[in-house]
Amino acid sequence: MANKNVFKSAVNSSVPASANSTNLAGGKSYALTNKQAVAQYAVTGTFNGTFYADASQHLKTVQELLKNLDAEFIAKLAIYSRESAFMKDMPAFLLATLSVRDVELFKKTFPRVVDNSKMLRNFVQIMRSGVVGRKSLGSAPKKVIQAWFDSRTDEQLFADSVGNDPSLVDVIKMAHVKSSTDSRNALFKYLMSFDGAAGEAALPSVIKEFEAFKLNPTALEAPKVSFQMLTSLPLTNAHWKKIAQDAKWQMTRMNLNTFARHGVFQDSAMVDTVATRLKNEKFIKDAKVFPYQLFAAFKNVEAGIPTKVVNSLQDAMEIAVDNVPSFGGKKVFVGVDISGSMTCAITGNRGTATSKIACNEVAALLAAAILKSNEDNCEVFQFDTTCKPMKSLNSRDSVMTNIKKIAFNGGGTDCSSVIRYLNDHSSKGDLVVIISDNMSWVDFNGYNYGHLANSAATPMANAWAAFKSRNKNAKLVCLDLVPQTSVQVSPSNDVLCVGGFSDSVFDVMREFVSNEKSDPDFFVNRIVQSVTI
């Protein structure tokens, strides 16, 4: 008989590997490769402080990860970060990095990332900060910025002029943007406050209307300009109704309380208009809305907002998460991290601009959406230091209702607790989804899983090996909501480590679960294969 001591590793091939890293909470973890880690940052990183790391640490980490990565991957990552994950600062930073790596790829990537004036200002701000190695724009960035201006109408540029640090005028000056028509020349003079510019005949009509309105706002109809341009003026109720009538979807979502305070909803026709707009499927998709933004609007509604409008937010949420996979009747277990670190804002600490929505609420949202699509085949658990089954959840309730039930502020973090609970109850299942910040630290000592255990592995890796011994075809999805470089279970053929809090993560999960042959770089490969430059 072969010596069991010598051949033990071959016999016990399912024993997890030893942990090779430590997370920011001090717990055991597995280091991601540079591509895997920077992909996580690309879809969750906002360059703001989180529970365990500040903004400067995030920047330093991303810069280090990018050092040895090829320019084409960075370009595709920037596009995916913007177009699929709907991020802002991260794709602008990746684009700025590309500008000093590969000029031709930068030129091709720029219009895919800089799709509005906010993204343009983000890019310019990052460039002039010097973090990518230069403080001036350079000839190539100036040319693509000039082309961006040429692609916009005068009316669009006027609307784009709201915002500072840098302002649109700052960008015009830094990029040496030239006016090619009389109207563009008049617009630039107006934006730069040249004497007499407001009276020039070549100005776009919307600016003339705006200037006339400023002189006599009580006697005229509010012009169709950016909402922020009008708020300092003495607007009447009729003006506010006109503003609400013309508002785009995102502006409507963000200003429901403002509209209520100015009497917009005293008009039943306006109630119908706003409610219909909020639940319009096309508008929701075009707005690239994060589902959590709808929850934020729903959570913060004040007295005076009609029930019909509030209900339309719930309808909009159902639409925003309508691509959540049903997983074809598979048995699904979802673990939601409610530990203390999950109380940090989903977009990080931004001072007075910090989001009111915490990571645990977004985790609850994602879990509620999965429950909605999988009904009787899905069980949801809360976890912090222990696992807490949520037997009272009803999959037929709205996503908004179940978010409020699931979201909770707990204590420490034990990411292995859900899978240990399933093992203790000999549960059979096809898919386990853990939604967390992955900062497990309570389960230092590990647990006894007999011949499947490795005391040097993370407890979650050991727990997963035990679960797989009973459920050979099961898969694990570890969904991260904050950026980091390590995980509790290494990516593999049956383990997906994915980040993000837009609904695009559902597409990745669907493909992973339905794909019979996966690999450790599934998420990275999806980014590379889904983006064509």
PDB file of N, CA, C and O in Angstrom, residues 382-388 413-424 434 440 443 447 459-460 463:
ATOM      1  N   GLN A 382     -28.677  36.599   7.279  1.00  0.00           N
ATOM      2  CA  GLN A 382     -27.827  37.693   7.731  1.00  0.00           C
ATOM      3  C   GLN A 382     -26.626  37.073   8.446  1.00  0.00           C
ATOM      4  O   GLN A 382     -26.729  35.980   9.000  1.00  0.00           O
ATOM      5  N   PHE A 383     -25.501  37.780   8.429  1.00  0.00           N
ATOM      6  CA  PHE A 383     -24.392  37.304   9.249  1.00  0.00           C
ATOM      7  C   PHE A 383     -23.509  38.459   9.696  1.00  0.00           C
ATOM      8  O   PHE A 383     -23.326  39.443   8.988  1.00  0.00           O
ATOM      9  N   ASP A 384     -23.015  38.350  10.899  1.00  0.00           N
ATOM     10  CA  ASP A 384     -21.929  39.183  11.401  1.00  0.00           C
ATOM     11  C   ASP A 384     -20.962  38.231  12.101  1.00  0.00           C
ATOM     12  O   ASP A 384     -20.160  37.590  11.433  1.00  0.00           O
ATOM     13  N   THR A 385     -21.064  38.070  13.420  1.00  0.00           N
ATOM     14  CA  THR A 385     -20.243  37.054  14.084  1.00  0.00           C
ATOM     15  C   THR A 385     -20.904  35.684  14.035  1.00  0.00           C
ATOM     16  O   THR A 385     -20.248  34.662  14.264  1.00  0.00           O
ATOM     17  N   THR A 386     -22.193  35.661  13.755  1.00  0.00           N
ATOM     18  CA  THR A 386     -22.934  34.402  13.620  1.00  0.00           C
ATOM     19  C   THR A 386     -23.889  34.496  12.430  1.00  0.00           C
ATOM     20  O   THR A 386     -24.136  35.586  11.898  1.00  0.00           O
ATOM     21  N   CYS A 387     -24.418  33.370  12.032  1.00  0.00           N
ATOM     22  CA  CYS A 387     -25.375  33.307  10.928  1.00  0.00           C
ATOM     23  C   CYS A 387     -26.797  33.367  11.464  1.00  0.00           C
ATOM     24  O   CYS A 387     -27.126  32.694  12.450  1.00  0.00           O
ATOM     25  N   LYS A 388     -27.636  34.170  10.796  1.00  0.00           N
ATOM     26  CA  LYS A 388     -29.009  34.366  11.259  1.00  0.00           C
ATOM     27  C   LYS A 388     -29.976  34.097  10.092  1.00  0.00           C
ATOM     28  O   LYS A 388     -30.142  34.950   9.206  1.00  0.00           O
ATOM     29  N   THR A 413     -17.133  40.454  11.906  1.00  0.00           N
ATOM     30  CA  THR A 413     -17.356  39.778  10.625  1.00  0.00           C
ATOM     31  C   THR A 413     -16.818  38.355  10.631  1.00  0.00           C
ATOM     32  O   THR A 413     -15.622  38.142  10.880  1.00  0.00           O
ATOM     33  N   ASP A 414     -17.701  37.403  10.357  1.00  0.00           N
ATOM     34  CA  ASP A 414     -17.331  35.995  10.176  1.00  0.00           C
ATOM     35  C   ASP A 414     -17.943  35.524   8.863  1.00  0.00           C
ATOM     36  O   ASP A 414     -19.093  35.090   8.821  1.00  0.00           O
ATOM     37  N   CYS A 415     -17.174  35.654   7.787  1.00  0.00           N
ATOM     38  CA  CYS A 415     -17.707  35.320   6.458  1.00  0.00           C
ATOM     39  C   CYS A 415     -17.991  33.834   6.285  1.00  0.00           C
ATOM     40  O   CYS A 415     -18.744  33.448   5.389  1.00  0.00           O
ATOM     41  N   SER A 416     -17.399  33.005   7.119  1.00  0.00           N
ATOM     42  CA  SER A 416     -17.615  31.561   6.986  1.00  0.00           C
ATOM     43  C   SER A 416     -18.899  31.094   7.652  1.00  0.00           C
ATOM     44  O   SER A 416     -19.329  29.949   7.468  1.00  0.00           O
ATOM     45  N   SER A 417     -19.526  31.956   8.448  1.00  0.00           N
ATOM     46  CA  SER A 417     -20.636  31.517   9.307  1.00  0.00           C
ATOM     47  C   SER A 417     -21.824  30.975   8.530  1.00  0.00           C
ATOM     48  O   SER A 417     -22.475  30.017   8.972  1.00  0.00           O
ATOM     49  N   VAL A 418     -22.129  31.557   7.370  1.00  0.00           N
ATOM     50  CA  VAL A 418     -23.283  31.078   6.596  1.00  0.00           C
ATOM     51  C   VAL A 418     -23.037  29.667   6.079  1.00  0.00           C
ATOM     52  O   VAL A 418     -23.899  28.774   6.205  1.00  0.00           O
ATOM     53  N   ILE A 419     -21.869  29.433   5.498  1.00  0.00           N
ATOM     54  CA  ILE A 419     -21.583  28.106   4.935  1.00  0.00           C
ATOM     55  C   ILE A 419     -21.437  27.086   6.063  1.00  0.00           C
ATOM     56  O   ILE A 419     -21.836  25.923   5.913  1.00  0.00           O
ATOM     57  N   ARG A 420     -20.884  27.500   7.204  1.00  0.00           N
ATOM     58  CA  ARG A 420     -20.820  26.586   8.352  1.00  0.00           C
ATOM     59  C   ARG A 420     -22.226  26.194   8.796  1.00  0.00           C
ATOM     60  O   ARG A 420     -22.489  25.039   9.126  1.00  0.00           O
ATOM     61  N   TYR A 421     -23.134  27.164   8.809  1.00  0.00           N
ATOM     62  CA  TYR A 421     -24.526  26.877   9.178  1.00  0.00           C
ATOM     63  C   TYR A 421     -25.123  25.845   8.218  1.00  0.00           C
ATOM     64  O   TYR A 421     -25.787  24.891   8.644  1.00  0.00           O
ATOM     65  N   LEU A 422     -24.878  26.044   6.931  1.00  0.00           N
ATOM     66  CA  LEU A 422     -25.395  25.096   5.935  1.00  0.00           C
ATOM     67  C   LEU A 422     -24.799  23.718   6.140  1.00  0.00           C
ATOM     68  O   LEU A 422     -25.486  22.690   5.999  1.00  0.00           O
ATOM     69  N   ASN A 423     -23.519  23.671   6.494  1.00  0.00           N
ATOM     70  CA  ASN A 423     -22.883  22.374   6.745  1.00  0.00           C
ATOM     71  C   ASN A 423     -23.453  21.712   7.996  1.00  0.00           C
ATOM     72  O   ASN A 423     -23.709  20.503   8.011  1.00  0.00           O
ATOM     73  N   ASP A 424     -23.657  22.519   9.035  1.00  0.00           N
ATOM     74  CA  ASP A 424     -24.201  21.975  10.283  1.00  0.00           C
ATOM     75  C   ASP A 424     -25.591  21.385  10.078  1.00  0.00           C
ATOM     76  O   ASP A 424     -26.005  20.483  10.823  1.00  0.00           O
ATOM     77  N   ILE A 434     -22.404  35.112  -1.286  1.00  0.00           N
ATOM     78  CA  ILE A 434     -22.035  35.854  -0.089  1.00  0.00           C
ATOM     79  C   ILE A 434     -21.784  37.305  -0.488  1.00  0.00           C
ATOM     80  O   ILE A 434     -20.881  37.598  -1.287  1.00  0.00           O
ATOM     81  N   SER A 440     -13.330  39.458   6.912  1.00  0.00           N
ATOM     82  CA  SER A 440     -13.544  38.478   7.968  1.00  0.00           C
ATOM     83  C   SER A 440     -12.375  38.471   8.943  1.00  0.00           C
ATOM     84  O   SER A 440     -11.210  38.461   8.533  1.00  0.00           O
ATOM     85  N   ASP A 443     -13.376  34.678  12.700  1.00  0.00           N
ATOM     86  CA  ASP A 443     -13.147  33.235  12.573  1.00  0.00           C
ATOM     87  C   ASP A 443     -11.659  32.901  12.411  1.00  0.00           C
ATOM     88  O   ASP A 443     -11.266  32.138  11.539  1.00  0.00           O
ATOM     89  N   TYR A 447     -12.230  25.875  11.980  1.00  0.00           N
ATOM     90  CA  TYR A 447     -13.170  24.899  12.516  1.00  0.00           C
ATOM     91  C   TYR A 447     -12.772  23.526  12.012  1.00  0.00           C
ATOM     92  O   TYR A 447     -12.098  23.381  10.992  1.00  0.00           O
ATOM     93  N   PRO A 459     -11.084  29.938   7.290  1.00  0.00           N
ATOM     94  CA  PRO A 459     -12.231  29.129   7.690  1.00  0.00           C
ATOM     95  C   PRO A 459     -13.295  29.026   6.598  1.00  0.00           C
ATOM     96  O   PRO A 459     -13.944  27.990   6.458  1.00  0.00           O
ATOM     97  N   MET A 460     -13.472  30.083   5.818  1.00  0.00           N
ATOM     98  CA  MET A 460     -14.473  30.042   4.758  1.00  0.00           C
ATOM     99  C   MET A 460     -14.066  29.057   3.664  1.00  0.00           C
ATOM    100  O   MET A 460     -14.912  28.353   3.108  1.00  0.00           O
ATOM    101  N   ALA A 463     -14.810  25.686   5.036  1.00  0.00           N
ATOM    102  CA  ALA A 463     -16.260  25.461   5.050  1.00  0.00           C
ATOM    103  C   ALA A 463     -16.770  25.152   3.643  1.00  0.00           C
ATOM    104  O   ALA A 463     -17.628  24.285   3.453  1.00  0.00           O
TER     105      ALA A 463
END
